[in-house]
Coordinates of C-alpha atoms in Angstrom, one line a residue:
X18 CA 95.4 84.8 126.2
X19 CA 98.0 87.5 127.0
X20 CA 99.0 87.8 123.3
X21 CA 95.4 88.3 122.2
X22 CA 94.7 91.0 124.8
X23 CA 98.0 92.7 124.0
X24 CA 97.2 92.7 120.3
X25 CA 93.7 94.2 120.9
X26 CA 95.2 96.8 123.2
X27 CA 97.9 97.7 120.6
X28 CA 95.1 98.0 117.9
X29 CA 93.1 100.3 120.1
X30 CA 96.1 102.5 120.9
X31 CA 97.1 102.8 117.3
X32 CA 93.6 103.5 116.2
X33 CA 93.2 106.4 118.6
X34 CA 96.6 107.7 119.5
X35 CA 98.1 107.1 116.0
X36 CA 96.0 109.7 114.1
X37 CA 96.6 112.2 116.9
X38 CA 100.4 111.8 116.6
X39 CA 100.4 112.0 112.8
X40 CA 98.2 115.0 112.6
X41 CA 100.5 116.8 115.1
X42 CA 103.5 116.6 112.7
X43 CA 104.1 118.7 109.7
X44 CA 106.5 116.5 107.9
X45 CA 103.7 114.8 106.0
X46 CA 103.2 118.1 104.2
X47 CA 106.9 118.3 103.3
X48 CA 106.7 114.8 101.7
X49 CA 103.2 113.8 100.7
X50 CA 104.5 110.5 99.3
X51 CA 105.9 109.5 102.7
X52 CA 102.8 110.8 104.4
X53 CA 100.6 108.5 102.4
X54 CA 102.9 105.6 103.3
X55 CA 102.7 106.5 107.0
X56 CA 98.9 106.6 107.0
X57 CA 98.6 103.3 105.1
X58 CA 101.1 101.7 107.5
X59 CA 98.9 102.9 110.5
X60 CA 95.7 101.5 108.9
X61 CA 97.4 98.2 108.1
X62 CA 98.9 97.9 111.5
X63 CA 95.5 98.2 113.1
X64 CA 93.9 95.7 110.8
X65 CA 96.7 93.2 111.2
X66 CA 96.7 93.5 115.0
X67 CA 92.9 92.7 115.1
X68 CA 93.3 89.8 112.6
X69 CA 96.3 88.4 114.5
X70 CA 94.4 88.7 117.9
X71 CA 91.5 86.7 116.3
X72 CA 93.9 84.1 115.0
X73 CA 95.7 83.8 118.4
X74 CA 92.3 83.3 120.1
X75 CA 91.4 80.6 117.7
X76 CA 94.8 78.9 117.6
X77 CA 94.2 76.4 120.5
X78 CA 91.1 75.1 118.7
X79 CA 93.1 74.5 115.5
X80 CA 92.4 70.8 114.4
X81 CA 96.1 70.3 113.8
X82 CA 97.1 71.0 117.4
X83 CA 96.7 67.3 118.4
X84 CA 98.9 66.1 115.6
X85 CA 101.5 68.7 116.5
X86 CA 101.4 67.6 120.1
X87 CA 101.9 64.0 119.1
X88 CA 104.9 65.1 117.1
X89 CA 106.6 67.5 119.6
X90 CA 105.2 66.2 122.9
X91 CA 106.1 68.6 125.6
X92 CA 107.0 71.5 123.3
X93 CA 103.6 71.5 121.5
X94 CA 101.7 71.1 124.8
X95 CA 103.5 74.2 126.1
X96 CA 102.7 76.0 122.9
X97 CA 99.0 75.2 123.3
X98 CA 99.2 76.3 127.0
X99 CA 100.8 79.6 126.0
X100 CA 97.9 80.5 123.7
X101 CA 95.1 79.0 125.9
X102 CA 92.2 81.3 126.7
X103 CA 89.4 81.2 129.2
X104 CA 86.3 79.4 127.8
X105 CA 88.5 78.1 125.0
X106 CA 85.9 76.9 122.6
X107 CA 83.8 80.0 122.9
X108 CA 86.8 82.4 122.6
X109 CA 88.3 80.4 119.7
X110 CA 84.9 80.5 117.8
X111 CA 84.6 84.3 118.5
X112 CA 88.1 84.9 117.3
X113 CA 87.5 83.0 114.0
X114 CA 84.2 84.7 113.4
X115 CA 85.8 88.1 114.1
X116 CA 88.6 87.5 111.5
X117 CA 86.1 86.4 108.9
X118 CA 83.9 89.4 109.6
X119 CA 86.7 91.9 109.3
X120 CA 87.9 90.4 106.0
X121 CA 84.4 90.1 104.7
X122 CA 83.5 93.7 105.6
X123 CA 86.5 95.1 103.9
X124 CA 85.9 93.1 100.8
X125 CA 82.3 94.1 100.7
X126 CA 82.9 97.8 101.1
X127 CA 85.7 97.6 98.5
X128 CA 83.5 96.0 95.9
X129 CA 80.7 98.5 96.6
X130 CA 83.1 101.4 96.1
X131 CA 84.5 99.8 93.0
X132 CA 81.1 99.2 91.4
X133 CA 79.9 102.8 92.2
X134 CA 83.0 104.5 90.8
X135 CA 83.0 102.4 87.8
X136 CA 79.4 103.2 86.9
X137 CA 80.1 106.9 87.5
X138 CA 83.1 106.9 85.3
X139 CA 81.3 105.0 82.5
X140 CA 78.4 107.5 82.7
X141 CA 80.9 110.4 82.5
X142 CA 82.7 108.9 79.5
X143 CA 79.3 108.4 77.8
X144 CA 78.3 111.9 78.4
X145 CA 81.7 113.2 77.0
X146 CA 81.3 111.1 73.9
X147 CA 77.8 112.4 73.4
X148 CA 78.9 116.1 73.9
X149 CA 82.0 115.8 71.7
X150 CA 84.9 118.2 71.6
X151 CA 84.3 121.9 71.5
X152 CA 86.6 122.8 68.6
X153 CA 88.2 119.6 67.4
X154 CA 90.7 117.3 69.1
X155 CA 93.1 118.7 71.7
X156 CA 96.3 116.9 72.4
X157 CA 96.4 115.2 75.8
X158 CA 93.0 116.3 77.0
X159 CA 89.3 116.5 76.2
X160 CA 87.4 119.7 76.2
X161 CA 83.7 119.9 76.9
X162 CA 81.5 123.0 76.8
X163 CA 80.6 124.3 80.3
X164 CA 80.4 127.7 81.9
X165 CA 82.3 126.8 85.0
X166 CA 86.1 126.2 85.0
X167 CA 87.0 122.7 86.0
X168 CA 89.8 120.2 85.2
X169 CA 89.8 116.5 86.3
X170 CA 90.9 113.1 85.2
X171 CA 88.9 109.9 84.8
X172 CA 91.0 106.9 85.7
X173 CA 90.6 103.4 84.3
X174 CA 91.7 101.3 81.4
X175 CA 91.4 104.3 79.1
X176 CA 92.2 107.3 81.3
X177 CA 91.1 110.7 80.2
X178 CA 91.8 114.3 81.2
X179 CA 88.8 116.5 80.9
X180 CA 88.8 120.3 80.8
X181 CA 85.8 122.6 80.4
X182 CA 85.7 125.4 77.8
X183 CA 85.7 127.9 80.7
X184 CA 88.9 126.5 81.9
X185 CA 90.7 127.2 78.6
X186 CA 89.4 130.8 78.7
X187 CA 90.4 131.2 82.4
X188 CA 94.0 129.9 82.4
X189 CA 97.0 131.1 80.5
X190 CA 99.6 128.8 79.0
X191 CA 101.8 128.1 82.1
X192 CA 98.7 127.6 84.3
X193 CA 97.3 125.2 81.8
X194 CA 100.6 123.2 81.8
X195 CA 100.5 123.1 85.5
X196 CA 97.0 121.8 85.7
X197 CA 97.6 119.1 83.0
X198 CA 100.8 118.0 84.9
X199 CA 98.8 117.7 88.0
X200 CA 96.2 115.4 86.4
X201 CA 98.8 113.3 84.6
X202 CA 100.5 112.7 88.0
X203 CA 97.1 111.5 89.4
X204 CA 96.9 109.0 86.5
X205 CA 100.5 108.0 86.6
X206 CA 100.5 107.4 90.3
X207 CA 97.2 105.5 90.4
X208 CA 96.0 107.9 93.1
X209 CA 92.4 106.8 92.6
X210 CA 93.3 103.3 94.0
X211 CA 95.0 104.8 97.1
X212 CA 91.9 106.9 97.8
X213 CA 89.6 103.9 97.1
X214 CA 91.5 101.7 99.6
X215 CA 91.4 104.3 102.3
X216 CA 87.7 104.8 101.6
X217 CA 87.0 101.1 101.9
X218 CA 88.7 100.9 105.3
X219 CA 86.7 104.0 106.5
X220 CA 83.4 102.8 105.2
X221 CA 84.0 99.3 106.6
X222 CA 84.7 100.6 110.1
X223 CA 83.6 104.2 110.5
X224 CA 83.8 104.0 114.2
X225 CA 87.6 103.7 114.1
X226 CA 89.3 107.1 114.3
X227 CA 92.4 106.1 112.5
X228 CA 90.5 104.9 109.4
X229 CA 88.4 108.2 109.2
X230 CA 91.5 110.4 109.6
X231 CA 93.5 108.2 107.1
X232 CA 90.9 108.7 104.4
X233 CA 90.8 112.5 104.9
X234 CA 94.6 112.8 105.0
X235 CA 95.3 110.5 102.1
X236 CA 92.7 112.4 100.0
X237 CA 94.5 115.5 100.8
X238 CA 98.1 114.2 100.4
X239 CA 97.5 112.7 96.9
X240 CA 96.5 116.2 95.8
X241 CA 99.6 117.6 97.3
X242 CA 101.7 114.9 95.7
X243 CA 100.2 115.8 92.3
X244 CA 100.9 119.5 93.1
X245 CA 104.6 118.6 93.6
X246 CA 104.8 117.2 90.1
X247 CA 102.9 120.1 88.6
X248 CA 105.4 122.6 90.2
X249 CA 108.2 120.8 88.3
X250 CA 106.4 121.8 85.0
X251 CA 106.0 125.5 86.0
X252 CA 106.3 127.1 89.4
X253 CA 104.5 127.3 92.8
X254 CA 102.7 130.6 92.2
X255 CA 101.6 129.6 88.7
X256 CA 100.0 126.5 90.1
X257 CA 98.5 128.3 93.1
X258 CA 96.8 130.9 90.8
X259 CA 95.5 128.1 88.6
X260 CA 94.0 126.2 91.6
X261 CA 92.3 129.3 92.8
X262 CA 90.6 129.8 89.4
X263 CA 89.4 126.2 89.4
X264 CA 88.2 126.4 93.0
X265 CA 84.5 126.8 92.2
X266 CA 84.4 124.0 89.6
X267 CA 82.4 120.9 90.3
X268 CA 83.7 117.4 89.3
X269 CA 81.9 114.1 88.8
X270 CA 82.1 111.1 91.2
X271 CA 85.1 108.8 90.6
X272 CA 87.3 111.5 89.2
X273 CA 90.3 113.4 90.7
X274 CA 90.4 117.2 90.1
X275 CA 93.1 119.8 90.3
X276 CA 90.8 122.0 92.3
X277 CA 89.9 119.2 94.6
X278 CA 90.1 118.8 98.4
X279 CA 92.0 120.9 100.9
X280 CA 92.5 123.8 98.6
X281 CA 93.4 126.3 101.3
X282 CA 96.1 124.1 102.8
X283 CA 97.4 123.3 99.2
X284 CA 97.6 126.9 98.2
X285 CA 99.3 127.8 101.5
X286 CA 101.8 125.1 101.0
X287 CA 102.5 126.4 97.5
X288 CA 102.9 130.1 98.5
X289 CA 105.1 129.2 101.4
X290 CA 107.3 126.3 100.2
X291 CA 108.7 123.9 102.8
X292 CA 112.1 122.3 102.8
X293 CA 112.0 118.7 101.6
X294 CA 112.8 115.9 104.0
X295 CA 116.4 114.8 104.5
X296 CA 117.5 111.4 103.5
X297 CA 117.8 110.4 107.2
X298 CA 114.2 111.5 107.8
X299 CA 113.0 109.5 104.8
X300 CA 114.8 106.4 106.0
X301 CA 113.3 106.8 109.4
X302 CA 109.8 107.0 108.1
X303 CA 110.3 103.8 106.0
X304 CA 111.7 102.0 109.1
X305 CA 108.7 103.2 111.3
X306 CA 106.3 102.0 108.6
X307 CA 107.9 98.6 108.5
X308 CA 107.8 98.4 112.3
X309 CA 104.1 99.2 112.3
X310 CA 103.5 96.2 110.0
X311 CA 105.9 93.9 112.0
X312 CA 104.9 94.7 115.6
X313 CA 101.5 92.9 115.6
X314 CA 103.1 89.8 114.1
X315 CA 105.8 89.9 116.8
X316 CA 103.3 90.3 119.6
X317 CA 101.3 87.3 118.2
X318 CA 104.5 85.2 117.8
X319 CA 106.0 86.0 121.2
X320 CA 104.5 83.0 123.1
X321 CA 105.6 80.6 120.4
X322 CA 109.1 82.0 120.3
X323 CA 109.3 81.7 124.1
X324 CA 108.4 78.0 123.9
X325 CA 110.6 77.3 120.9
X326 CA 113.6 78.8 122.7
X327 CA 113.1 76.5 125.7
X328 CA 116.1 74.0 125.9
X329 CA 113.6 71.0 126.2
X330 CA 111.7 71.9 123.0
X331 CA 112.9 69.5 120.2
X332 CA 112.3 71.9 117.4
X333 CA 115.8 72.8 116.3

């Protein structure tokens, strides 16, 4: 029972305090890639903790417990005692149903998002094919006639980068290279999948602060990550000026746009460049992310480890 309560307490703490701690730091802006890793580690830690709590509550009702007790005698009975909960049958059933509900909810929301975005992208591709290019084929991108400047990519099996005719007339050569590099990084990094995963967690459990904050931050950080790559093709000020010219452009559902979310923060980051994270800082972030994934498992396994380490337990 202690393990299940500890896991639920850990999940509640990570779901509320975790976003507050991450939002107070600025190192995620210095390394968007590591920031994305940290937010996904937080979301995963909360989900794993809840699932492990459900499993721990159900464990004493597992049909194999009796056979295990026959095999290991005292050791297995102690193991069952460690995980025993009040109203065992009821608690075990609730734990199993909770685990199934969490997984089913995530899968349902993920499927709904996938279907919606796939339909939107198919409709956009059909519209582009109907409109056709403005003035013949362009290498690396597709141009459609529109009075508003906009640039976006359509992910999928046949990814495309789309620019409006107003974009070509608004941007100079270096600005256009920066925008194209930004969109290519979205496609190369499969950023649409990262955003979709975060969106599925948020839609499945909108009452969890960590999931809401993770979606907002990951949506912003994937744009900053693409900005980083675009700067390598030109420079910060060129990209910033291009983003400002694309700020008013609208993009279809299911696409990722250069003039997308958190434009003020992105332009500020470009006009006042930050020092990249040191190697030691990067290693620390990776270790912390690994710990977030491992801690719920350790909490769940602690009673079993205590029993197994007993001198009278004939496991080893």
